[in-house]
mmCIF file of C-alpha atoms in Angstrom:
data_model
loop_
_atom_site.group_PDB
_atom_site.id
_atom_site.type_symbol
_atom_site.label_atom_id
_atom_site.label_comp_id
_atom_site.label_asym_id
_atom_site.label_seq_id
_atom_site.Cartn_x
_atom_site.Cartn_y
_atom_site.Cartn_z
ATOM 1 C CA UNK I 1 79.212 87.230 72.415
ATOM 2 C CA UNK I 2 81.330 86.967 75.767
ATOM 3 C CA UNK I 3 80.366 85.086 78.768
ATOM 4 C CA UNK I 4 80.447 88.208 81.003
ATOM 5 C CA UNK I 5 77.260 89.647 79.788
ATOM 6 C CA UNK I 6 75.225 86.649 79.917
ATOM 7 C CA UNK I 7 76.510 85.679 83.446
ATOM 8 C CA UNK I 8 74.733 87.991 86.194
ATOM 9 C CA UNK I 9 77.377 87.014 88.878
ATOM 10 C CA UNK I 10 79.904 88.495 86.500
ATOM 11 C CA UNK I 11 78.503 91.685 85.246
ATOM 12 C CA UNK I 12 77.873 92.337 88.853
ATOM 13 C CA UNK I 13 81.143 91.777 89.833
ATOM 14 C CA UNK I 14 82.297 93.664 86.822
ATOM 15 C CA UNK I 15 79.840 96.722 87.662
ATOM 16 C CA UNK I 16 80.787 96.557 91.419
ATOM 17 C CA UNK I 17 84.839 96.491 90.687
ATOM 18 C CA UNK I 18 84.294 99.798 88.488
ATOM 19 C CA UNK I 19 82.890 101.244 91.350
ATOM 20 C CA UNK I 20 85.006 100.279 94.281
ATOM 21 C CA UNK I 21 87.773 101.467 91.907
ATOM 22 C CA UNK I 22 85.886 105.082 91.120
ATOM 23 C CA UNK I 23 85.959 105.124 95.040
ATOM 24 C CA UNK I 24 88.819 104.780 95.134
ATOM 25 C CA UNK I 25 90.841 106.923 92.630
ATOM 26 C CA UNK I 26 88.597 109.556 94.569
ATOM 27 C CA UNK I 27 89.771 108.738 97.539
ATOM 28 C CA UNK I 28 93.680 109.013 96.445
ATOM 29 C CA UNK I 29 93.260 112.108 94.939
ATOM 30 C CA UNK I 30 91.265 113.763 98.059
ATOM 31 C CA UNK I 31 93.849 112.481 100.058
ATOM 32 C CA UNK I 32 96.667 113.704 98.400
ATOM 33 C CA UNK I 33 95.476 117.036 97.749
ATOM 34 C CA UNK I 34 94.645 117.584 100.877
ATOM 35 C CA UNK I 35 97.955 116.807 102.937
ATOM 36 C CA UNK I 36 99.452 119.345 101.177
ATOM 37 C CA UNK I 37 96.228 121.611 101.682
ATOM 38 C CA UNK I 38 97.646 121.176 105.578
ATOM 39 C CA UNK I 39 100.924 122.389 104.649
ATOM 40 C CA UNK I 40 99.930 125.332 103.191
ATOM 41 C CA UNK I 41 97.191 126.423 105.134
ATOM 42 C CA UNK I 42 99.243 125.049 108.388
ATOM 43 C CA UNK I 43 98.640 128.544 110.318
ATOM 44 C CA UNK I 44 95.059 129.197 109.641
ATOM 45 C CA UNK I 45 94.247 125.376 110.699
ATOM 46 C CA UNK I 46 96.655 125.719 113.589
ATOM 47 C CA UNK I 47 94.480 128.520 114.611
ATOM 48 C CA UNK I 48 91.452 126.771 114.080
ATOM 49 C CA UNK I 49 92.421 123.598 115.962
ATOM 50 C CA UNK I 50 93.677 125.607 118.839
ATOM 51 C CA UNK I 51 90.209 126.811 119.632
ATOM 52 C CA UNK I 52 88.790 123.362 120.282
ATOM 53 C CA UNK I 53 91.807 121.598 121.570
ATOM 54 C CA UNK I 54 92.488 123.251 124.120
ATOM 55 C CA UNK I 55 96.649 122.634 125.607
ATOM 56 C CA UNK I 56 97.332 120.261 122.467
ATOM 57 C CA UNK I 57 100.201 121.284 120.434
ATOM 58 C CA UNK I 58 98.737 121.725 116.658
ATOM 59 C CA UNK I 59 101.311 121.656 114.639
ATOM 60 C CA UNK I 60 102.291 117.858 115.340
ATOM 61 C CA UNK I 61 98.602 117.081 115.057
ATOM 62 C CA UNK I 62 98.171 118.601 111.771
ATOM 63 C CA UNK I 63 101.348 116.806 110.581
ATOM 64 C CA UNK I 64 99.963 113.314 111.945
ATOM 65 C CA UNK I 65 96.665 114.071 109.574
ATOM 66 C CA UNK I 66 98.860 114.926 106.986
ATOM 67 C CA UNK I 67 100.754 111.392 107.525
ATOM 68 C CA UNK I 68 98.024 109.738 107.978
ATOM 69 C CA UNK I 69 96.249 111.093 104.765
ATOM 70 C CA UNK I 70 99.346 110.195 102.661
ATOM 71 C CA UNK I 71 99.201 106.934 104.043
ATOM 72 C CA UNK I 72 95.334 106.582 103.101
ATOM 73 C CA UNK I 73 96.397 107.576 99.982
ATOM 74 C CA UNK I 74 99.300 104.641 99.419
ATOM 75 C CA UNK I 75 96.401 102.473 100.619
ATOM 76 C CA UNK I 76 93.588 103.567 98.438
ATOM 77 C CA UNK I 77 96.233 102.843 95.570
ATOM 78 C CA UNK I 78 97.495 99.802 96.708
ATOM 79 C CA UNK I 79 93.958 98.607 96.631
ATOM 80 C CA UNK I 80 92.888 99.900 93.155
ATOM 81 C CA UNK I 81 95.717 98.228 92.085
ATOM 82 C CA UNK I 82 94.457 94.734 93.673
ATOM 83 C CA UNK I 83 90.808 95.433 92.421
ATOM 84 C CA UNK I 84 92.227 96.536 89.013
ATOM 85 C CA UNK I 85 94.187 93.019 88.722
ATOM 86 C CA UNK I 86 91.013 91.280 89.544
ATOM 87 C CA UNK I 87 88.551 93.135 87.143
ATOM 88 C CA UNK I 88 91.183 91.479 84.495
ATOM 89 C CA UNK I 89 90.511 88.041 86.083
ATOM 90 C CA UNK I 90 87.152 88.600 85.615
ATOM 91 C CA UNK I 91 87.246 89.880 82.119
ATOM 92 C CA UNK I 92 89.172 86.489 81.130
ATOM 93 C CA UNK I 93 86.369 84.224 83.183
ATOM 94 C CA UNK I 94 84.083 86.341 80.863
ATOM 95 C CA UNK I 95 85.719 85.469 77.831
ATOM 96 C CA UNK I 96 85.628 81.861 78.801
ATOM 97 C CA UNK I 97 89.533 81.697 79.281
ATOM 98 C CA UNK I 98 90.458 81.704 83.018
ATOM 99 C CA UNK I 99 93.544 79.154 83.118
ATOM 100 C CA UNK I 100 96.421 81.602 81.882
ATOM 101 C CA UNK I 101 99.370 82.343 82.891
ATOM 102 C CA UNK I 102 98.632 86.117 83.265
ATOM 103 C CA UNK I 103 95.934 85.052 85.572
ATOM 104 C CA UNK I 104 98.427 83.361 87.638
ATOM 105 C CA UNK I 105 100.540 86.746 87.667
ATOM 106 C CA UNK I 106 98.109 88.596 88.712
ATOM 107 C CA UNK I 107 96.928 86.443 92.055
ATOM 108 C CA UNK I 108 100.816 86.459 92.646
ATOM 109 C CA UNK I 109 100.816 90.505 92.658
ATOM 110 C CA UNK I 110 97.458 90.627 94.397
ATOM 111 C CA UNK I 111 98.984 88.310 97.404
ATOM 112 C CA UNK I 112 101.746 90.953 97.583
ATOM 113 C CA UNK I 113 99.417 93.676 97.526
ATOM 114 C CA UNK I 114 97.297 92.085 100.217
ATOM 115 C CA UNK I 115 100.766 92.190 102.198
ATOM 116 C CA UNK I 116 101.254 95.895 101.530
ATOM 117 C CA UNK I 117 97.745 96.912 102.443
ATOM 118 C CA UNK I 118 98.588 95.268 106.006
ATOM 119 C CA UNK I 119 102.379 96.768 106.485
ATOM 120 C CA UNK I 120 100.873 100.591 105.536
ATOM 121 C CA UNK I 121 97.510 99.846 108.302
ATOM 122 C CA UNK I 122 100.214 99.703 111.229
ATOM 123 C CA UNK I 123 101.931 103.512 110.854
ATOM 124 C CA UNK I 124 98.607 104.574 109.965
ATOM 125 C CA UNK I 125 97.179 103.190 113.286
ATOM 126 C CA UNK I 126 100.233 104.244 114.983
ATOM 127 C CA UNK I 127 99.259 107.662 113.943
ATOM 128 C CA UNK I 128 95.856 107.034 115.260
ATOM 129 C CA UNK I 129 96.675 105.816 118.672
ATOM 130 C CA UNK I 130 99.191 108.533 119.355
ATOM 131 C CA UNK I 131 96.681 111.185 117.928
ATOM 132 C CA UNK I 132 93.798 109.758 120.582
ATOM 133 C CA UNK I 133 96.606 110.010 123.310
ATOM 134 C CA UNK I 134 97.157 113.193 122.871
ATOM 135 C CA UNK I 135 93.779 114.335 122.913
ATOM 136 C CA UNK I 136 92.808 111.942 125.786
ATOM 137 C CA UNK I 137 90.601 113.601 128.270
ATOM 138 C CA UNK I 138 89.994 116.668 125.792
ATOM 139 C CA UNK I 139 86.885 115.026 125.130
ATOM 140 C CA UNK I 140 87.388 115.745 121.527
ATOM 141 C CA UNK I 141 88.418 112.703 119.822
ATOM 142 C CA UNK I 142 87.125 109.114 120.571
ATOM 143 C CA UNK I 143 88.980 107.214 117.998
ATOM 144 C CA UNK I 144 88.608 103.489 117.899
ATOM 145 C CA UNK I 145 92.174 102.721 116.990
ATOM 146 C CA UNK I 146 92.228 98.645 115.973
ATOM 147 C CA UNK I 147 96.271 97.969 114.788
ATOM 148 C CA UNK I 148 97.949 95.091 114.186
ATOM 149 C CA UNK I 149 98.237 92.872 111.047
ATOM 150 C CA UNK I 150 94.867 91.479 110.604
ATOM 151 C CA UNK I 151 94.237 87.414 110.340
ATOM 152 C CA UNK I 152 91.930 87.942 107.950
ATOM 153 C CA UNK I 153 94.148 89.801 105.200
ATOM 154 C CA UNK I 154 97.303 87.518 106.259
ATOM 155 C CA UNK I 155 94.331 84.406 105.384
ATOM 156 C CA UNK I 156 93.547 86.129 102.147
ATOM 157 C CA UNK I 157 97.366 86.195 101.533
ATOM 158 C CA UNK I 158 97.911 82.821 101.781
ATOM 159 C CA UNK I 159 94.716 82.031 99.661
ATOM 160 C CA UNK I 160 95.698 84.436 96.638
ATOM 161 C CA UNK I 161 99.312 82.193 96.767
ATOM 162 C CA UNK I 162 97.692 79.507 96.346
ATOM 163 C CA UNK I 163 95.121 80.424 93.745
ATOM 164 C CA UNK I 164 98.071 81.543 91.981
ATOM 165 C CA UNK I 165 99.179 78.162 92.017
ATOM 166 C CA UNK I 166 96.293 76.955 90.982
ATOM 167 C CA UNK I 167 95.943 79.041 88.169
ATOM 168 C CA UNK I 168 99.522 78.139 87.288
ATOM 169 C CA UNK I 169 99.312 74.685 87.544
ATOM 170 C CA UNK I 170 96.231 74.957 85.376
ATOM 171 C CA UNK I 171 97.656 76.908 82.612
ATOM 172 C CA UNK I 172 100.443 74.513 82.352
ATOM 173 C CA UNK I 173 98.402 71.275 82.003
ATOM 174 C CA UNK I 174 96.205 73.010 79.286
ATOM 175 C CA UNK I 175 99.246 73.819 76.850
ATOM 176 C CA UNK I 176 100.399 70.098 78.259
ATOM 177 C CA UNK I 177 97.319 68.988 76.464
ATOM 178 C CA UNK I 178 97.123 71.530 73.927
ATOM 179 C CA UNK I 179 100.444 70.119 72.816
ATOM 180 C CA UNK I 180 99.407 66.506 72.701
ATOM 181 C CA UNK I 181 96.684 67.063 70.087
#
């Protein structure tokens, strides 16, 4: 019998990762279906958009939602990458096996990921901000746009790096031991 399903913390970790990463892989696949939805349907929703914003040229506003919903999908898979890397650190805390190399690996490709998820936020609030200038004073749109790289994700960064070290470090004085006996 594994760790994981006598430990609460991790089952609900477990259970909670599944879901953020259903979430997700719906998320992608709305997104990409529907930026080329846009494409095809560009007159009808040209049409459409004309009627409530009123002296704003559609088309480049229906090709900034489609950018921005290709970009939500690179996100959305970006992160069920990063939560897909971590259910497998959980599944080896379960199994009572944390300290392997793998598990160093994978904190190394989450850091990256962590970078990618903040390079793809500043087009996609690019996007944003030029999409609530345009419709400034139309009284249509009031879009919080908040750019930028974020501390936060630059601190998680840094932390996975480390933790990857960690982990490392930790694998290699096990088989050090392992070795000895």
């Amino acid at each position: 019998m594994n760790t994981i399903t006598r430990d609460p913390l991790l089952a609900i970790a477990k259970g909670v990762l599944w879901f953020l990463m259903a979430v997700l892989a719906l998320g992608m696949a709305a997104s990409l279906l529907a930026a080329p939805l846009l494409a095809i349907f560009h007159g009808p929703a040209s049409t459409a958009l004309a009627e409530h914003l009123d002296g704003v040229p559609t088309g480049p506003f229906l090709w900034a939602i489609a950018g921005i919903l290709l970009l939500a999908a690179l996100l959305c898979a970006l992160l069920l990458r990063l939560f897909q890397l971590l259910k497998r650190i959980v599944d080896t805390v379960g199994e009572g096996d944390p300290f392997v190399p793998d598990n160093a690996s994978r904190l190394t490709q989450m850091a990256w990921l962590t970078l990618a998820v903040q390079l793809v936020g500043l087009p996609m609030s690019g996007i944003g901000a030029w999409i609530n200038a345009l419709t400034k004073g139309q009284g249509h749109t009031d879009l919080e746009v908040i750019g930028g790289v974020d501390g936060n994700g630059l601190l998680l960064m840094l932390i996975l790096f480390i933790l990857a070290r960690v982990f490392r470090k930790g694998a290699q004085m096990r088989a050090d031991l392992e070795g000895m006996v």
